[in-house]
Amino acid sequence: MALPPIIRRRFFDRSVHDVAPDLIGATLMVGGAGGIIVELEAYHHTDPASHSYGGPTERNAIMFGPPGFAYVYRSYGIHWCLNFVCEAEGSASAVLIRAIEPLAGIAAMRRRRGVPDLRALCSGPGKLCEAMGVTHKHNGLALDRPPFELRARAGEPEIVVGPRIGISKAVDKPWRYGLKGSKFLSKPFKA
DNA sequence: TGGGCGATTCGCT
DNA sequence: GCGAATCGCCCAC
């Protein structure tokens, strides 16, 4: 693997709207399992749909810390969702990882998910956390240290953009990014 | 201190 | 396409 690891500060200490599309095509591994990021969403602290909108709380405290760390929260009382904190310390912006194309540790991910279908392993924010074993224990961990491994993409992929999914506020903002033509998206992008 | 609600997923229709 | 599962967060009372 000749691709360079993503340097935490340099890569994440930028606008969440720049980091998000630049992460499409990057390789994310957790404990040796993972693959290529094909879908994510940006959440800015001035955005009513963001957990950080309204100020710091115990749950979202990590979002108000330095960039380059994982923010993991429970969704619907059942699933875990993984975010990368971006911008400057205190800016409370993050990207939600929504889908991954499985590449490594597939047997382990199938076992954790309990489904054989490759396309169903990581095609959703809750699914990919279950597949890679991400839980609240990963909240606050640095993204450039084990068990996380994050590597820059090679080349410039074609990126598609659309409105975010599953939110009730700021539903019109086109802050969902995807790898064009990927078979591993959580939902297709409208053409 | 209690109740409504959610950045979801899955199974059934 | 619809609704249940399920529980921590968060704010109103």
CSV table of C-alpha atoms (C1' of nucleotides) in Angstrom, one decimal:
chain,number,residue,atom,x,y,z
A,1,MET,CA,0.0,0.0,0.0
A,2,ALA,CA,1.8,3.1,-1.2
A,3,LEU,CA,-1.0,5.5,-0.3
A,4,PRO,CA,0.0,7.9,2.5
A,5,PRO,CA,-1.9,7.9,5.8
A,6,ILE,CA,-4.0,10.9,6.3
A,7,ILE,CA,-2.3,13.3,8.6
A,8,ARG,CA,-4.8,14.2,11.3
A,9,ARG,CA,-4.4,18.0,11.7
A,10,ARG,CA,-3.6,18.9,8.1
A,11,PHE,CA,-6.4,16.9,6.6
A,12,PHE,CA,-9.2,17.6,9.1
A,13,ASP,CA,-8.4,21.2,10.2
A,14,ARG,CA,-10.3,22.6,7.2
A,15,SER,CA,-13.9,23.3,6.4
A,16,VAL,CA,-16.2,20.3,6.8
A,17,HIS,CA,-17.5,21.1,3.3
A,18,ASP,CA,-13.9,20.6,1.9
A,19,VAL,CA,-13.0,17.6,4.0
A,20,ALA,CA,-16.2,15.7,3.2
A,21,PRO,CA,-15.7,15.4,-0.6
A,22,ASP,CA,-12.0,14.8,-0.1
A,23,LEU,CA,-12.8,11.7,2.0
A,24,ILE,CA,-14.7,10.0,-0.8
A,25,GLY,CA,-12.4,7.2,-2.0
A,26,ALA,CA,-10.3,7.2,1.1
A,27,THR,CA,-9.6,3.9,2.9
A,28,LEU,CA,-11.0,3.5,6.4
A,29,MET,CA,-10.1,0.5,8.5
A,30,VAL,CA,-11.0,-0.3,12.1
A,31,GLY,CA,-9.1,-3.2,13.7
A,32,GLY,CA,-8.1,-4.5,10.3
A,33,ALA,CA,-11.6,-4.5,8.8
A,34,GLY,CA,-12.9,-1.9,6.4
A,35,GLY,CA,-12.7,-0.5,2.9
A,36,ILE,CA,-13.3,2.5,0.8
A,37,ILE,CA,-15.5,5.4,2.0
A,38,VAL,CA,-18.2,5.8,-0.7
A,39,GLU,CA,-20.7,8.0,1.1
A,40,LEU,CA,-20.8,10.5,3.9
A,41,GLU,CA,-22.6,13.7,5.1
A,42,ALA,CA,-21.3,17.0,6.5
A,43,TYR,CA,-22.7,18.5,9.7
A,44,HIS,CA,-21.7,22.1,10.5
A,45,HIS,CA,-22.4,23.6,14.0
A,46,THR,CA,-24.5,26.4,12.4
A,47,ASP,CA,-26.7,23.7,10.9
A,48,PRO,CA,-29.9,22.9,12.8
A,49,ALA,CA,-29.5,19.2,11.8
A,50,SER,CA,-26.2,18.9,13.6
A,51,HIS,CA,-25.9,17.4,17.1
A,52,SER,CA,-23.7,20.4,18.0
A,53,TYR,CA,-26.3,22.9,17.1
A,54,GLY,CA,-27.4,24.4,20.4
A,55,GLY,CA,-24.0,24.1,22.2
A,56,PRO,CA,-22.0,21.5,24.0
A,57,THR,CA,-23.5,18.7,26.0
A,58,GLU,CA,-22.1,15.5,27.5
A,59,ARG,CA,-22.9,13.5,24.4
A,60,ASN,CA,-21.5,15.8,21.8
A,61,ALA,CA,-18.5,17.0,23.8
A,62,ILE,CA,-16.0,15.4,21.3
A,63,MET,CA,-17.4,17.5,18.5
A,64,PHE,CA,-16.2,20.6,20.4
A,65,GLY,CA,-12.6,19.3,20.8
A,66,PRO,CA,-9.8,19.2,18.2
A,67,PRO,CA,-10.3,17.8,14.7
A,68,GLY,CA,-9.2,14.4,13.7
A,69,PHE,CA,-11.0,12.4,16.4
A,70,ALA,CA,-14.0,10.1,16.2
A,71,TYR,CA,-17.4,11.1,17.5
A,72,VAL,CA,-19.6,8.0,18.0
A,73,TYR,CA,-23.2,8.2,19.1
A,74,ARG,CA,-26.1,5.9,19.5
A,75,SER,CA,-28.9,6.2,17.0
A,76,TYR,CA,-32.5,5.2,17.6
A,77,GLY,CA,-31.3,3.3,20.7
A,78,ILE,CA,-30.0,0.5,18.6
A,79,HIS,CA,-27.2,1.5,16.2
A,80,TRP,CA,-23.9,3.3,16.5
A,81,CYS,CA,-22.9,6.1,14.0
A,82,LEU,CA,-19.3,7.2,13.3
A,83,ASN,CA,-18.3,10.8,12.7
A,84,PHE,CA,-15.0,12.5,12.0
A,85,VAL,CA,-14.5,15.8,13.8
A,86,CYS,CA,-13.4,18.6,11.4
A,87,GLU,CA,-12.3,22.3,11.3
A,88,ALA,CA,-10.7,24.0,14.3
A,89,GLU,CA,-11.1,23.1,17.9
A,90,GLY,CA,-14.4,24.2,19.2
A,91,SER,CA,-16.0,24.6,15.8
A,92,ALA,CA,-18.0,21.5,16.4
A,93,SER,CA,-18.3,20.3,12.8
A,94,ALA,CA,-18.1,16.7,11.7
A,95,VAL,CA,-18.7,14.3,8.8
A,96,LEU,CA,-21.0,11.2,9.3
A,97,ILE,CA,-19.6,8.1,7.6
A,98,ARG,CA,-22.6,6.6,5.8
A,99,ALA,CA,-21.3,3.8,3.6
A,100,ILE,CA,-18.1,1.8,2.8
A,101,GLU,CA,-17.1,-0.6,0.0
A,102,PRO,CA,-15.8,-3.6,1.9
A,103,LEU,CA,-12.2,-4.6,1.1
A,104,ALA,CA,-10.6,-6.1,4.1
A,105,GLY,CA,-11.6,-8.2,7.1
A,106,ILE,CA,-14.7,-9.3,5.2
A,107,ALA,CA,-15.1,-12.6,7.0
A,108,ALA,CA,-15.1,-10.7,10.4
A,109,MET,CA,-17.5,-8.2,9.1
A,110,ARG,CA,-19.9,-10.8,7.8
A,111,ARG,CA,-19.7,-12.6,11.2
A,112,ARG,CA,-20.5,-9.4,13.1
A,113,ARG,CA,-23.3,-8.4,10.7
A,114,GLY,CA,-24.8,-11.8,10.4
A,115,VAL,CA,-25.5,-11.4,6.7
A,116,PRO,CA,-23.6,-12.8,3.8
A,117,ASP,CA,-24.5,-10.2,1.2
A,118,LEU,CA,-21.4,-8.0,0.5
A,119,ARG,CA,-23.5,-5.1,-0.5
A,120,ALA,CA,-25.4,-5.2,2.8
A,121,LEU,CA,-22.3,-5.3,5.0
A,122,CYS,CA,-21.5,-1.5,5.2
A,123,SER,CA,-24.2,0.2,3.2
A,124,GLY,CA,-25.5,2.5,6.0
A,125,PRO,CA,-24.1,4.3,9.0
A,126,GLY,CA,-25.4,1.8,11.5
A,127,LYS,CA,-24.4,-1.2,9.4
A,128,LEU,CA,-20.8,-0.1,8.9
A,129,CYS,CA,-20.4,0.4,12.6
A,130,GLU,CA,-21.7,-3.1,13.3
A,131,ALA,CA,-19.5,-4.6,10.6
A,132,MET,CA,-16.3,-2.9,11.9
A,133,GLY,CA,-17.2,-3.3,15.5
A,134,VAL,CA,-17.4,0.4,16.2
A,135,THR,CA,-19.1,1.3,19.5
A,136,HIS,CA,-19.2,4.0,22.2
A,137,LYS,CA,-15.7,2.8,23.2
A,138,HIS,CA,-14.4,4.4,20.0
A,139,ASN,CA,-15.8,7.8,20.9
A,140,GLY,CA,-13.0,10.3,21.3
A,141,LEU,CA,-10.2,8.1,19.8
A,142,ALA,CA,-7.7,9.6,17.4
A,143,LEU,CA,-8.2,8.7,13.7
A,144,ASP,CA,-4.5,8.4,13.0
A,145,ARG,CA,-3.9,5.8,15.6
A,146,PRO,CA,-5.0,2.2,16.0
A,147,PRO,CA,-7.5,0.7,15.9
A,148,PHE,CA,-8.3,3.4,13.2
A,149,GLU,CA,-6.3,3.4,10.0
A,150,LEU,CA,-7.2,6.1,7.4
A,151,ARG,CA,-5.4,6.4,4.1
A,152,ALA,CA,-5.7,9.0,1.4
A,153,ARG,CA,-7.3,8.1,-1.9
A,154,ALA,CA,-5.4,7.6,-5.2
A,155,GLY,CA,-6.6,9.8,-8.0
A,156,GLU,CA,-9.7,11.9,-8.3
A,157,PRO,CA,-13.0,10.0,-8.1
A,158,GLU,CA,-16.3,11.3,-9.6
A,159,ILE,CA,-18.4,12.6,-6.7
A,160,VAL,CA,-22.1,13.0,-6.6
A,161,VAL,CA,-24.0,15.4,-4.2
A,162,GLY,CA,-27.5,15.4,-2.8
A,163,PRO,CA,-29.7,16.2,0.2
A,164,ARG,CA,-28.9,14.4,3.5
A,165,ILE,CA,-30.9,11.4,4.7
A,166,GLY,CA,-33.1,10.8,7.8
A,167,ILE,CA,-33.1,14.3,9.1
A,168,SER,CA,-36.0,16.7,9.8
A,169,LYS,CA,-34.2,20.0,9.8
A,170,ALA,CA,-32.3,21.7,7.0
A,171,VAL,CA,-33.4,18.9,4.7
A,172,ASP,CA,-32.7,20.9,1.6
A,173,LYS,CA,-28.9,21.4,2.2
A,174,PRO,CA,-27.0,19.3,-0.4
A,175,TRP,CA,-24.4,18.1,2.1
A,176,ARG,CA,-24.5,14.4,1.3
A,177,TYR,CA,-21.5,13.2,-0.9
A,178,GLY,CA,-21.1,9.9,-2.7
A,179,LEU,CA,-18.8,8.0,-5.1
A,180,LYS,CA,-20.5,8.1,-8.4
A,181,GLY,CA,-21.8,4.7,-9.6
A,182,SER,CA,-20.9,2.9,-6.4
A,183,LYS,CA,-22.9,-0.3,-5.7
A,184,PHE,CA,-22.3,0.1,-2.0
A,185,LEU,CA,-24.3,3.3,-1.2
A,186,SER,CA,-27.0,3.3,1.5
A,187,LYS,CA,-29.4,4.8,-1.0
A,188,PRO,CA,-29.0,5.9,-4.6
A,189,PHE,CA,-28.4,9.6,-5.5
A,190,LYS,CA,-31.1,11.1,-7.6
A,191,ALA,CA,-29.9,11.7,-11.1
B,1,DT,C1',-37.5,13.6,37.1
B,2,DG,C1',-40.3,12.0,33.1
B,3,DG,C1',-41.6,11.7,28.4
B,4,DG,C1',-41.0,12.7,23.5
B,5,DC,C1',-38.0,11.8,19.8
B,6,DG,C1',-34.1,10.4,16.7
B,7,DA,C1',-27.9,11.6,11.4
B,8,DT,C1',-31.6,3.6,11.5
B,9,DT,C1',-32.4,-1.1,10.1
B,10,DC,C1',-35.2,-4.9,9.1
B,11,DG,C1',-39.2,-7.7,8.2
B,12,DC,C1',-43.6,-7.9,6.5
B,13,DT,C1',-47.1,-6.3,3.1
C,1,DG,C1',-43.9,1.5,1.6
C,2,DC,C1',-44.8,1.1,6.6
C,3,DG,C1',-44.1,0.4,11.3
C,4,DA,C1',-41.8,-1.8,15.2
C,5,DA,C1',-37.7,-2.3,18.0
C,6,DT,C1',-35.2,0.1,21.6
C,7,DC,C1',-32.7,3.5,24.7
C,8,DG,C1',-29.9,7.6,25.6
C,9,DC,C1',-30.2,12.3,25.1
C,10,DC,C1',-32.3,16.6,26.3
C,11,DC,C1',-35.5,19.9,27.7
C,12,DA,C1',-39.8,21.0,29.8
C,13,DC,C1',-42.3,20.4,34.0
